[in-house]
JSON list of C-alpha atoms in Angstrom, two decimals:
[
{"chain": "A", "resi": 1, "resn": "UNK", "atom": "CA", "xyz": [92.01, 134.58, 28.97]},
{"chain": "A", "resi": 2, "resn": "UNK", "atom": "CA", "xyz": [94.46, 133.58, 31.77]},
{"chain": "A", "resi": 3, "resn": "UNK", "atom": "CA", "xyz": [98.19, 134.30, 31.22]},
{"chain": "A", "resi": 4, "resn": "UNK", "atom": "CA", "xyz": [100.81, 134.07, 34.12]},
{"chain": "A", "resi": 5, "resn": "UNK", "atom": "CA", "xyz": [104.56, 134.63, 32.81]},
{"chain": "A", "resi": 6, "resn": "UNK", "atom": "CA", "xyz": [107.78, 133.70, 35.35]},
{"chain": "A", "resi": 7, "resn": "UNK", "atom": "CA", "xyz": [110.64, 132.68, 34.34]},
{"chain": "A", "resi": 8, "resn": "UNK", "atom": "CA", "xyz": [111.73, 129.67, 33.92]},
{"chain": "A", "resi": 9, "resn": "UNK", "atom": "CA", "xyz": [114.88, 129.30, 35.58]},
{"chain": "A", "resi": 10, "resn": "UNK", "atom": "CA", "xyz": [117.41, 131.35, 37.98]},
{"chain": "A", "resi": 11, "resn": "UNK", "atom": "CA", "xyz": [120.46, 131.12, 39.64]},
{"chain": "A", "resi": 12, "resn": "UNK", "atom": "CA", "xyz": [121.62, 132.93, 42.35]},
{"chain": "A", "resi": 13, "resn": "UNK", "atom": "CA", "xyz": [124.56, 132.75, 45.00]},
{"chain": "A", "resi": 14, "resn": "UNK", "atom": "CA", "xyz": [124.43, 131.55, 48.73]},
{"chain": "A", "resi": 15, "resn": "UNK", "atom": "CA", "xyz": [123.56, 135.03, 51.00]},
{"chain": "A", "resi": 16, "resn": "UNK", "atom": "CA", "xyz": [122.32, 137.21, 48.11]},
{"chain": "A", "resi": 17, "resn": "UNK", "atom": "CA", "xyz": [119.44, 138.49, 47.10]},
{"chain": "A", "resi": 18, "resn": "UNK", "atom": "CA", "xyz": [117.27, 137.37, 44.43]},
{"chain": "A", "resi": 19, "resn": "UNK", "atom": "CA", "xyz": [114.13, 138.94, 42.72]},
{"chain": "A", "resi": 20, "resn": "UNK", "atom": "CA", "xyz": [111.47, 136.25, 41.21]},
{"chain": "A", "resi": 21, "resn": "UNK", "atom": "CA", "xyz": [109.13, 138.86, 38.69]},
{"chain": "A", "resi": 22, "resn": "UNK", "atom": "CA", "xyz": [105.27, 137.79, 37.88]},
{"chain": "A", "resi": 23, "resn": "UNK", "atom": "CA", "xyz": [103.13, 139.43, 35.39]},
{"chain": "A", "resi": 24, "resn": "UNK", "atom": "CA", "xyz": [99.46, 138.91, 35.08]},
{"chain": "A", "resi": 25, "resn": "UNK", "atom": "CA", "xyz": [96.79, 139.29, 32.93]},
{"chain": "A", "resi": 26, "resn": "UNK", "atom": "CA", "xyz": [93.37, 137.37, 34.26]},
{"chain": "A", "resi": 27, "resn": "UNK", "atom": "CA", "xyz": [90.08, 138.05, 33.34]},
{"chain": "A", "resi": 28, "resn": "UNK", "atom": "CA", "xyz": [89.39, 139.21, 37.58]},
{"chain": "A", "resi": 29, "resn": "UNK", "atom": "CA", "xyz": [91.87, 139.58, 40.53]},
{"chain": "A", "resi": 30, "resn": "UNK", "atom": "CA", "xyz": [91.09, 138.97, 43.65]},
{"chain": "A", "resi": 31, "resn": "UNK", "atom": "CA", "xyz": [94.65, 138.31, 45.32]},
{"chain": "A", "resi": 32, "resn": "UNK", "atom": "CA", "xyz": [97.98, 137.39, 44.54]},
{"chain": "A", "resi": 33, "resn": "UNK", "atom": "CA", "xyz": [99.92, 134.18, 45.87]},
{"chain": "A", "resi": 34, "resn": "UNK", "atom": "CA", "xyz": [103.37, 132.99, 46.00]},
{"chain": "A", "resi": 35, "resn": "UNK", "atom": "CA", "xyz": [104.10, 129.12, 47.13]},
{"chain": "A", "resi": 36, "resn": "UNK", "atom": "CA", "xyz": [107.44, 127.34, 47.44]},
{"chain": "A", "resi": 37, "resn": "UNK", "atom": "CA", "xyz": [107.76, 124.23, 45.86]},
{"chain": "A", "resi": 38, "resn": "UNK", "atom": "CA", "xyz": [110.33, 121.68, 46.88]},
{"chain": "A", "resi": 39, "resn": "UNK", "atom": "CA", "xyz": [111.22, 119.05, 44.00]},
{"chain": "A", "resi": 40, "resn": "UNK", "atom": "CA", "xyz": [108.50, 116.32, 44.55]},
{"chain": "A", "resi": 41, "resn": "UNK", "atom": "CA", "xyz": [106.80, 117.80, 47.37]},
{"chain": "A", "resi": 42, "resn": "UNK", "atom": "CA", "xyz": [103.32, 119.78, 47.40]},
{"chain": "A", "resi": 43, "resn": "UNK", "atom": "CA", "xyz": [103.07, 123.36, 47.54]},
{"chain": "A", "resi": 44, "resn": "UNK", "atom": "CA", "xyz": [103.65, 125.46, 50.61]},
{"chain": "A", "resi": 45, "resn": "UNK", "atom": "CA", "xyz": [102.37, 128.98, 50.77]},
{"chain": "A", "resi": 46, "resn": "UNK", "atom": "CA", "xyz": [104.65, 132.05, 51.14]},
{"chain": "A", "resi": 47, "resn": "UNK", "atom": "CA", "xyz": [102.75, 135.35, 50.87]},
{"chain": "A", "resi": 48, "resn": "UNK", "atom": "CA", "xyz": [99.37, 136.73, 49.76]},
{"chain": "A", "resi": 49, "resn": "UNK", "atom": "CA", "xyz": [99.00, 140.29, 48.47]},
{"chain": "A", "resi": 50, "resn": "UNK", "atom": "CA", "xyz": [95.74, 141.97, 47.42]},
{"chain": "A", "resi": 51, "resn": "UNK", "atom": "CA", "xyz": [96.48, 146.02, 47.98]},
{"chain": "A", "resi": 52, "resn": "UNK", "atom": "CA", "xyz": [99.05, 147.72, 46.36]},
{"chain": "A", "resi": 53, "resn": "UNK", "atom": "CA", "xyz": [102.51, 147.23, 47.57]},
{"chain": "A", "resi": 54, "resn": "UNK", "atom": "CA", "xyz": [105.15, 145.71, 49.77]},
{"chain": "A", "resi": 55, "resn": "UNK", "atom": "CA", "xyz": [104.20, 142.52, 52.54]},
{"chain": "A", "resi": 56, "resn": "UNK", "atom": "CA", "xyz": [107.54, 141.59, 54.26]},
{"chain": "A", "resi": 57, "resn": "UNK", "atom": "CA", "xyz": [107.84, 138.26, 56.33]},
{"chain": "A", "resi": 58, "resn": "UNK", "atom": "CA", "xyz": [111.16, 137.43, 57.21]},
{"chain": "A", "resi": 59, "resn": "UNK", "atom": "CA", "xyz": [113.81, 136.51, 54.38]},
{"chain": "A", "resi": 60, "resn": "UNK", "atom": "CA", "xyz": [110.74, 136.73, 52.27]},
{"chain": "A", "resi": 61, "resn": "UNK", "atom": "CA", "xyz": [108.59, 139.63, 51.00]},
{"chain": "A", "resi": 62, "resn": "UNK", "atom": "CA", "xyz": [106.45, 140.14, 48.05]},
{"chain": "A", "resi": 63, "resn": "UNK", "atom": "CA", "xyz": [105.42, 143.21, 46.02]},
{"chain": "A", "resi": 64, "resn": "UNK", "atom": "CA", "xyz": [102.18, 144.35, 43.79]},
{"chain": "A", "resi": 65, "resn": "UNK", "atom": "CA", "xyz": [101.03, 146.46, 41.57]},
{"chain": "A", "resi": 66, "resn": "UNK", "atom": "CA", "xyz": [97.84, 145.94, 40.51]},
{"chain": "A", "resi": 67, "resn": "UNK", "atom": "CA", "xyz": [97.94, 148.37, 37.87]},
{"chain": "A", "resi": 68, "resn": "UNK", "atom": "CA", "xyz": [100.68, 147.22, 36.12]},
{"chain": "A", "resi": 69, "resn": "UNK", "atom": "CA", "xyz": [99.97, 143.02, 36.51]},
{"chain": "A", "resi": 70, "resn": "UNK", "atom": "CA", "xyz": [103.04, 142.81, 38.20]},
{"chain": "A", "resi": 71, "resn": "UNK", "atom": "CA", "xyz": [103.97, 141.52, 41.54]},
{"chain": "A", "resi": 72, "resn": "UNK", "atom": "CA", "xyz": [107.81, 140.32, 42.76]},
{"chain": "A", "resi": 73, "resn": "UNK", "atom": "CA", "xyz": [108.97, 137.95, 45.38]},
{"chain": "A", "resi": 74, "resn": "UNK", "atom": "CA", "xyz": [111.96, 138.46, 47.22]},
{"chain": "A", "resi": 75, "resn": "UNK", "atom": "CA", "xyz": [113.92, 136.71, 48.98]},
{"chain": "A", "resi": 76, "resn": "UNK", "atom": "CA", "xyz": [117.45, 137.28, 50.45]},
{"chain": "A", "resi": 77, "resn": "UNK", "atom": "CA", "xyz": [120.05, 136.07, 52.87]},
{"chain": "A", "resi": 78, "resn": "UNK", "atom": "CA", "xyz": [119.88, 133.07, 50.34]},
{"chain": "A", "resi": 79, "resn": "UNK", "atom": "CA", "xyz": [120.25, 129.90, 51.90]},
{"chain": "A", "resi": 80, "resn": "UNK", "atom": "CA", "xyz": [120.90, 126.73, 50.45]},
{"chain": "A", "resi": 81, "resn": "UNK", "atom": "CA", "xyz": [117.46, 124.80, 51.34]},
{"chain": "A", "resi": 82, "resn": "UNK", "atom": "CA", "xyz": [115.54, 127.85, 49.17]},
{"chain": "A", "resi": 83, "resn": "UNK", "atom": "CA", "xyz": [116.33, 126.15, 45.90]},
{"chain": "A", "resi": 84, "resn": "UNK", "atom": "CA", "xyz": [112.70, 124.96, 44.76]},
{"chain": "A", "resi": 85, "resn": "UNK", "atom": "CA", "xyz": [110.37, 126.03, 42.46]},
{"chain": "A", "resi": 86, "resn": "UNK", "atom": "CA", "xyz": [108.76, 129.54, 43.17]},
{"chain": "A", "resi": 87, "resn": "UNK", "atom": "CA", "xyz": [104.66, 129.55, 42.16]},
{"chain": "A", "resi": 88, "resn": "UNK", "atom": "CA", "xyz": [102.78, 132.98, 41.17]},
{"chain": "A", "resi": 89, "resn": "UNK", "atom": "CA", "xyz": [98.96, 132.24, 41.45]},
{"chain": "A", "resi": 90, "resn": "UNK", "atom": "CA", "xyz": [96.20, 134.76, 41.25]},
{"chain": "A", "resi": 91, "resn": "UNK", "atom": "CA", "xyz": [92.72, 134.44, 42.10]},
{"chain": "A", "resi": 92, "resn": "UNK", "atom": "CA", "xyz": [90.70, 135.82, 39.97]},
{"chain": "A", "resi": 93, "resn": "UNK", "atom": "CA", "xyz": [86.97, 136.02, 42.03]},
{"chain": "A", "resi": 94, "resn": "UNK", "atom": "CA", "xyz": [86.69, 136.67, 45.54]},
{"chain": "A", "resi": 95, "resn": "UNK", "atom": "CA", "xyz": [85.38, 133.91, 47.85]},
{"chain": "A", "resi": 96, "resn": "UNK", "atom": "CA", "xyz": [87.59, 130.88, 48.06]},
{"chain": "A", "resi": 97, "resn": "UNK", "atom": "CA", "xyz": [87.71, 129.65, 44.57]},
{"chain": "A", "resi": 98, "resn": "UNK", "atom": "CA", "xyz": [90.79, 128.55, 42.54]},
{"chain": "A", "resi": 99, "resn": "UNK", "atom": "CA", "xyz": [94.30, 129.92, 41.87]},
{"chain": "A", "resi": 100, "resn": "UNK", "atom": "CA", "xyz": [95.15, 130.14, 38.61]},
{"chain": "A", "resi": 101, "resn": "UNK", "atom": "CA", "xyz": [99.19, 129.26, 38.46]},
{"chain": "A", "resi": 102, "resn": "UNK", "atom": "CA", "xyz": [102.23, 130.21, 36.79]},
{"chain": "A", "resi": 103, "resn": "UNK", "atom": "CA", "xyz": [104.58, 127.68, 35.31]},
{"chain": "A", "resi": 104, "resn": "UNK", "atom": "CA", "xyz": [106.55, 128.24, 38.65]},
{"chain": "A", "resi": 105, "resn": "UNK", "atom": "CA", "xyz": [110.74, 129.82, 38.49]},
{"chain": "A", "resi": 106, "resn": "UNK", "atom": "CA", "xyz": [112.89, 127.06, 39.00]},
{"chain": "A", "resi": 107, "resn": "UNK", "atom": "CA", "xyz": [115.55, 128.77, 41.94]},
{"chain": "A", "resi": 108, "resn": "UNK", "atom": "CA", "xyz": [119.14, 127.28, 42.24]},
{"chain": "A", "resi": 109, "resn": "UNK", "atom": "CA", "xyz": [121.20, 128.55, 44.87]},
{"chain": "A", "resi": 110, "resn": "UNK", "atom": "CA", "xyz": [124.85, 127.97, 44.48]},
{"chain": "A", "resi": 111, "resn": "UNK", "atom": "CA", "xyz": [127.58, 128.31, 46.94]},
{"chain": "B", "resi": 1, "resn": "UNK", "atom": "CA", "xyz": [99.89, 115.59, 61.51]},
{"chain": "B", "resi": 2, "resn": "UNK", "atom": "CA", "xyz": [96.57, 116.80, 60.84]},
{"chain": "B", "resi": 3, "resn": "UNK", "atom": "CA", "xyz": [97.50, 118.04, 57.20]},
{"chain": "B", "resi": 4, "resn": "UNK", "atom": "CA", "xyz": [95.89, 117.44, 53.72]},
{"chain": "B", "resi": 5, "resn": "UNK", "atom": "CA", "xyz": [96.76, 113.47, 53.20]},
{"chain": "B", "resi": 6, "resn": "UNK", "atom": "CA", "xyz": [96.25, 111.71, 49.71]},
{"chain": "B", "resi": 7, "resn": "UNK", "atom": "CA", "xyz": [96.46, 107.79, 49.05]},
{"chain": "B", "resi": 8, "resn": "UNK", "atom": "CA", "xyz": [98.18, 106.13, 47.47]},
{"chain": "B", "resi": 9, "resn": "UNK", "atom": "CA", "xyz": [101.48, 108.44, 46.86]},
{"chain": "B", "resi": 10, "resn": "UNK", "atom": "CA", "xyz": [102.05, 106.72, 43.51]},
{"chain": "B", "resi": 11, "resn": "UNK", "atom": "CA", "xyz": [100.09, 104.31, 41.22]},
{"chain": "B", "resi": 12, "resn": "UNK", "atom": "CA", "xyz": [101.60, 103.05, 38.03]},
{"chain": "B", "resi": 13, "resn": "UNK", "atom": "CA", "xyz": [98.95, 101.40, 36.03]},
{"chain": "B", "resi": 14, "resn": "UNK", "atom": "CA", "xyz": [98.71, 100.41, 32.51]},
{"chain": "B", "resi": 15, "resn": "UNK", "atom": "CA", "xyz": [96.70, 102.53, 30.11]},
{"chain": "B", "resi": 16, "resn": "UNK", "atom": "CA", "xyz": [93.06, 101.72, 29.67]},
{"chain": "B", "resi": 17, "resn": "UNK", "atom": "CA", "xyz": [92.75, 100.85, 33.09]},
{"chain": "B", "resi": 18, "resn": "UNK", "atom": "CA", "xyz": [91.15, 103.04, 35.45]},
{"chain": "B", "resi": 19, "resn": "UNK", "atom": "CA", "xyz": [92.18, 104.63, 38.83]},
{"chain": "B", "resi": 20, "resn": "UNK", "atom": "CA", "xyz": [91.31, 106.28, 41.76]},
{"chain": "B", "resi": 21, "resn": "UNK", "atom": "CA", "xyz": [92.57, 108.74, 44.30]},
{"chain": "B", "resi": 22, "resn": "UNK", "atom": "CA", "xyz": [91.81, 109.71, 47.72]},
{"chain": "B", "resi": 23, "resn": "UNK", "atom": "CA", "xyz": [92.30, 113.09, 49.71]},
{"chain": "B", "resi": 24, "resn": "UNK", "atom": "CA", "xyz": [91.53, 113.77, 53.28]},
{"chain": "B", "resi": 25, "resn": "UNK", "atom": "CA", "xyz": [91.49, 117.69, 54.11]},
{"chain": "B", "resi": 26, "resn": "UNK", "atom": "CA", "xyz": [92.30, 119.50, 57.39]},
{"chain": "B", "resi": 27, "resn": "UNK", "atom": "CA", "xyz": [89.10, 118.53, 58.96]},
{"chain": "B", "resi": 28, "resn": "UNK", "atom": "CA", "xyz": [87.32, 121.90, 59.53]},
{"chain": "B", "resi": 29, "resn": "UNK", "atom": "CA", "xyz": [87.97, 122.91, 56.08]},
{"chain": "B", "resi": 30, "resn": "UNK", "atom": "CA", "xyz": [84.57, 123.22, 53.94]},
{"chain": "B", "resi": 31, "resn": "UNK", "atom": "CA", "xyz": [86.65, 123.77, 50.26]},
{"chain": "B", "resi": 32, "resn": "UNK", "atom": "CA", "xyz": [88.51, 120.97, 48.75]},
{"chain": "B", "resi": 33, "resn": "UNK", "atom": "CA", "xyz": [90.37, 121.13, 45.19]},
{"chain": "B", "resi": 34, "resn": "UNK", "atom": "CA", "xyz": [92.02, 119.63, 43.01]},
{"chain": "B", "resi": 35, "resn": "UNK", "atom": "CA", "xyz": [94.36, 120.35, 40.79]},
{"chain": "B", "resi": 36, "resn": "UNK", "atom": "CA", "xyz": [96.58, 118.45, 38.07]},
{"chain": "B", "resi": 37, "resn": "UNK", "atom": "CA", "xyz": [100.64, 119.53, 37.63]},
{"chain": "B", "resi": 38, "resn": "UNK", "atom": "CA", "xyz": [102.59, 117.63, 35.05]},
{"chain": "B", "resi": 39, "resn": "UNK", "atom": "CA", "xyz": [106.92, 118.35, 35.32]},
{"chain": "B", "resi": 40, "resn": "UNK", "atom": "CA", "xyz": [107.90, 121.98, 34.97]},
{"chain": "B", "resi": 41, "resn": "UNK", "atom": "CA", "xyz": [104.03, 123.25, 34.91]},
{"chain": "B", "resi": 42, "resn": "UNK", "atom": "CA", "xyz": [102.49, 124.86, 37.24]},
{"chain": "B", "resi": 43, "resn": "UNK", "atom": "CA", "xyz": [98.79, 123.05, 39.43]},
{"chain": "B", "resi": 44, "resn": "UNK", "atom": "CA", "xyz": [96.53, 122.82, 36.88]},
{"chain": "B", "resi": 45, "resn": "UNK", "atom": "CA", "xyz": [92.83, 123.59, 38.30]},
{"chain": "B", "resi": 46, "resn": "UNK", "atom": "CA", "xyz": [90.82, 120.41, 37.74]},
{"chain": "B", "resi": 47, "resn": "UNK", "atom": "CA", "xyz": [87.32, 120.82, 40.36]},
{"chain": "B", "resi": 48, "resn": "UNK", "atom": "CA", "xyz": [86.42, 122.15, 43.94]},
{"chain": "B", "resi": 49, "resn": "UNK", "atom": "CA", "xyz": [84.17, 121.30, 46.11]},
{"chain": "B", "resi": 50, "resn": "UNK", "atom": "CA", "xyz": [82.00, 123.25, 48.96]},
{"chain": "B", "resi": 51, "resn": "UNK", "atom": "CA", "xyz": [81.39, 120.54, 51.61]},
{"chain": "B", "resi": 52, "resn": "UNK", "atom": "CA", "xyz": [79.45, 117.97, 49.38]},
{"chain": "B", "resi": 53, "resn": "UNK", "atom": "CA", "xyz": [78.91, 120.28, 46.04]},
{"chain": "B", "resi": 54, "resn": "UNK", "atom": "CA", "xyz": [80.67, 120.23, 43.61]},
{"chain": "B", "resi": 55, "resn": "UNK", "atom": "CA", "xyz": [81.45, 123.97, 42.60]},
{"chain": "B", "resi": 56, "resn": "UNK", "atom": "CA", "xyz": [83.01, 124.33, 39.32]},
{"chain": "B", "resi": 57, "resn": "UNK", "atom": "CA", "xyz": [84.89, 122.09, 36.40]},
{"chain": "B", "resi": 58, "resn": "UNK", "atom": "CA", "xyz": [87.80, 122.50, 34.58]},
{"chain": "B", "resi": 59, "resn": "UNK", "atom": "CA", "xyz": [86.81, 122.83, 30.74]},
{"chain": "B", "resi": 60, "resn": "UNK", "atom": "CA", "xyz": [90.24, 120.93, 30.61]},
{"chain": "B", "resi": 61, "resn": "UNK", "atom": "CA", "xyz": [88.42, 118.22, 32.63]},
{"chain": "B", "resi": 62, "resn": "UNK", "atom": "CA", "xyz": [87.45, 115.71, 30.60]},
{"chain": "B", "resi": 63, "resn": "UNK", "atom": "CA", "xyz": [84.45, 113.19, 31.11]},
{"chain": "B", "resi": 64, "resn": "UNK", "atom": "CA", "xyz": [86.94, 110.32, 31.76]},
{"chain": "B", "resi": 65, "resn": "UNK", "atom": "CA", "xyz": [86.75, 112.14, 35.12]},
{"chain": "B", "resi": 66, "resn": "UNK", "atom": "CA", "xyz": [84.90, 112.57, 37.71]},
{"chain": "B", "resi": 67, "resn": "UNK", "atom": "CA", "xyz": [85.22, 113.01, 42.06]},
{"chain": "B", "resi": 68, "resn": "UNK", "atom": "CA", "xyz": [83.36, 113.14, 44.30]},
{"chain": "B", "resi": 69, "resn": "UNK", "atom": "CA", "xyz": [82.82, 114.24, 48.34]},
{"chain": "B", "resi": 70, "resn": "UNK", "atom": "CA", "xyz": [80.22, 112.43, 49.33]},
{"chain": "B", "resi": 71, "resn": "UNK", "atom": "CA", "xyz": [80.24, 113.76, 53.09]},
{"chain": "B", "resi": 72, "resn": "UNK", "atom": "CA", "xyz": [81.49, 117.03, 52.73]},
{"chain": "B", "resi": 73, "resn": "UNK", "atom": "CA", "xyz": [84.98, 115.70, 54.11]},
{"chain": "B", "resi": 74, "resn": "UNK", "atom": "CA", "xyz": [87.23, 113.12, 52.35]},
{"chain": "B", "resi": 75, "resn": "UNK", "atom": "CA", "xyz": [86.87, 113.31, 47.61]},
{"chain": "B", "resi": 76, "resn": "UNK", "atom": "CA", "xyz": [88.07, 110.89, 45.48]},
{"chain": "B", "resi": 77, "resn": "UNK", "atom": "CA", "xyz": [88.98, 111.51, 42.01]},
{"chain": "B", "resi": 78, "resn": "UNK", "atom": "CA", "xyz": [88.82, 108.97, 39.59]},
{"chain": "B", "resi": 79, "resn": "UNK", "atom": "CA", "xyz": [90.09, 108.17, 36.46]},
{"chain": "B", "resi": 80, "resn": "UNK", "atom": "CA", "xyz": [88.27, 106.18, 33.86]},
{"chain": "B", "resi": 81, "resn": "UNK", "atom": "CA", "xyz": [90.54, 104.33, 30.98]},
{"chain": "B", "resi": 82, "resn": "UNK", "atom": "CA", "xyz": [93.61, 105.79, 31.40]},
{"chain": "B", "resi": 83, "resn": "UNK", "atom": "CA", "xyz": [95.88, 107.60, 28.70]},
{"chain": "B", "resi": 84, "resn": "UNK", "atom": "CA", "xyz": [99.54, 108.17, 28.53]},
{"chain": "B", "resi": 85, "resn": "UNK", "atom": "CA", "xyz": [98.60, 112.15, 29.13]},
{"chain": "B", "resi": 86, "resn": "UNK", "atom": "CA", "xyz": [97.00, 111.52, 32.39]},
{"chain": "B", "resi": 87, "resn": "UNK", "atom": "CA", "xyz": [100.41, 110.76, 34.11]},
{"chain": "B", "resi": 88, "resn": "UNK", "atom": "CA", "xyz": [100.88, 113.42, 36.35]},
{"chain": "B", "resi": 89, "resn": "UNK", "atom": "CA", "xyz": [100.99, 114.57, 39.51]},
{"chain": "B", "resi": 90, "resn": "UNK", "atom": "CA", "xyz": [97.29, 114.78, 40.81]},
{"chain": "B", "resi": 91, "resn": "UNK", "atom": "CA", "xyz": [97.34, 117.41, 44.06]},
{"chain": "B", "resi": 92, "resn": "UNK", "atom": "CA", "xyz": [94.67, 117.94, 46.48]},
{"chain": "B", "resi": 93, "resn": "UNK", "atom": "CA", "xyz": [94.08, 121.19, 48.44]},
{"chain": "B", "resi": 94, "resn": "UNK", "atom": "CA", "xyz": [91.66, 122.64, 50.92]},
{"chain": "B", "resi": 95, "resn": "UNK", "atom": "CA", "xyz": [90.78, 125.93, 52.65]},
{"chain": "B", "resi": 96, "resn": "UNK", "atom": "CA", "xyz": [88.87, 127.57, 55.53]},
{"chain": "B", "resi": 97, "resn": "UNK", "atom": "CA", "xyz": [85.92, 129.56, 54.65]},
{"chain": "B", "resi": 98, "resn": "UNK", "atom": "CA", "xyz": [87.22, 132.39, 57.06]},
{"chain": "B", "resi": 99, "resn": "UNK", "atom": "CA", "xyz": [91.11, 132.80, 55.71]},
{"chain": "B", "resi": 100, "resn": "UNK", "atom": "CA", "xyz": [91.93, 134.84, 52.25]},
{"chain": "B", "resi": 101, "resn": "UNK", "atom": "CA", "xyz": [92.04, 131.00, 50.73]},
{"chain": "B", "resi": 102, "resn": "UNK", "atom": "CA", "xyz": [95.38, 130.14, 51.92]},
{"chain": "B", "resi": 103, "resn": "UNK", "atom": "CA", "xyz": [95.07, 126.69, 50.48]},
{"chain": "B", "resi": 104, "resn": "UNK", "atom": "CA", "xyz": [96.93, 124.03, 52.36]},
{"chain": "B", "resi": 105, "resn": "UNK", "atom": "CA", "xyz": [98.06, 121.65, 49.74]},
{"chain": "B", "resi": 106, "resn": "UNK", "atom": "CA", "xyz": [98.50, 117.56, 50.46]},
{"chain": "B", "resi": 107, "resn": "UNK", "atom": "CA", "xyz": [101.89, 115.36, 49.16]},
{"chain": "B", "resi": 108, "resn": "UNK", "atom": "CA", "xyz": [100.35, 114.47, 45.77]},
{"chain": "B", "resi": 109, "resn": "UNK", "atom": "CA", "xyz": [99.36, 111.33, 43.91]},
{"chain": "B", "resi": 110, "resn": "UNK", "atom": "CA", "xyz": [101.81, 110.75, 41.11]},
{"chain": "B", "resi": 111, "resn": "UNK", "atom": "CA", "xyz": [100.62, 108.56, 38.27]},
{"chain": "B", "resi": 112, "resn": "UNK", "atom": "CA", "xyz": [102.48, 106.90, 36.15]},
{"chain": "B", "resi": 113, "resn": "UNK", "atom": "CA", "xyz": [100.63, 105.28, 32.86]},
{"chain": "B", "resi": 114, "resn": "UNK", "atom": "CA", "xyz": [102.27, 102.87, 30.62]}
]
């Protein structure tokens, strides 16, 4: 079976940093995604991992370990515009076929 | 803008009746998707096509259901007599056959059934 766990809800303070965890168990893996999500709006993609380890882009970078079904997203120098909804999605074949999708962490950035 | 565009944004209808939805990809993108995301879920995977084929089903899809790309560029998905559970919000997606399927994700079509 397919079973994605984030949680549901964090809070963290304007210009800190803020970890967003994602476990995984899928029946394949093929690649791990995060997206943004702003409150009404569609998805917008963040980072894609498929090795082992650490992919910085800016503010943002994401981790993975495949072994473990784990991967993090981090983000720091919080600003106010990053509250939205952060979405863990793994694809589970290779090829372009569908992500399979986490509830999605609900971020709230507070001054 | 030469994004992933869906029509209408919303549609309320009432239940019973049925609906349909439109999605335009980034125009040199061969795989289109959709997917289903009701409030605090994550998309839902509902079908994807390969230019004109359709690829794979959602179990989850029922046979109220069914889309279509008839030209290997825009899909519709329709709805067949509504229910109460089929509000949502119905996203459309679509990908280059060279990336790592980034998938470039349109605005949504939120339906509302009463």
């Amino acid at each position: 079976g397919q079973n994605i766990d984030q949680p549901t809800e964090m809070t963290a303070t304007e210009g800190a940093i803020v970890q967003i965890n994602c476990t995984y168990q899928t029946s394949g893996f093929n690649g791990l995604f995060w997206y943004q999500q702003h409150a009404g709006e569609a998805p917008t993609f963040l980072s894609y991992n498929v090795l082992d380890g650490l992919e910085e882009k800016g503010r943002f970078s994401s981790f993975l370990s495949r072994s473990k079904g784990y991967s993090y997203l981090l983000l720091k120098e919080l600003q106010m515009k990053d509250s939205a909804s952060y979405l863990c999605a793994v694809k589970e074949n290779s090829g372009n076929t569908p992500l399979v999708f986490g509830k999605g962490t609900r971020l709230s950035v507070i001054a | 803008d030469t994004g992933v565009s869906q029509d209408p944004r919303h549609k309320i209808t009432k239940r019973g009746q049925n609906v349909t939805f439109r999605c335009d990809p980034i125009s040199e993108h061969n795989r289109l998707y959709w997917y289903r995301q009701t409030l605090g879920q994550g998309p839902e995977f509902l079908t994807y096509f390969q230019n004109e084929a359709q690829l794979e089903k959602s179990r989850l899809l029922s046979d109220r259901f069914s889309a279509e790309r008839p030209k290997g560029s825009f899909s519709t998905l329709e709805i067949q007599r509504t229910e109460q559970g089929d509000s949502a919000m119905y996203l459309c997606a679509s990908s280059d056959p060279g990336s790592y399927n980034e998938q470039f994700f349109g605005p949504g079509t939120r339906l509302t059934v009463l």
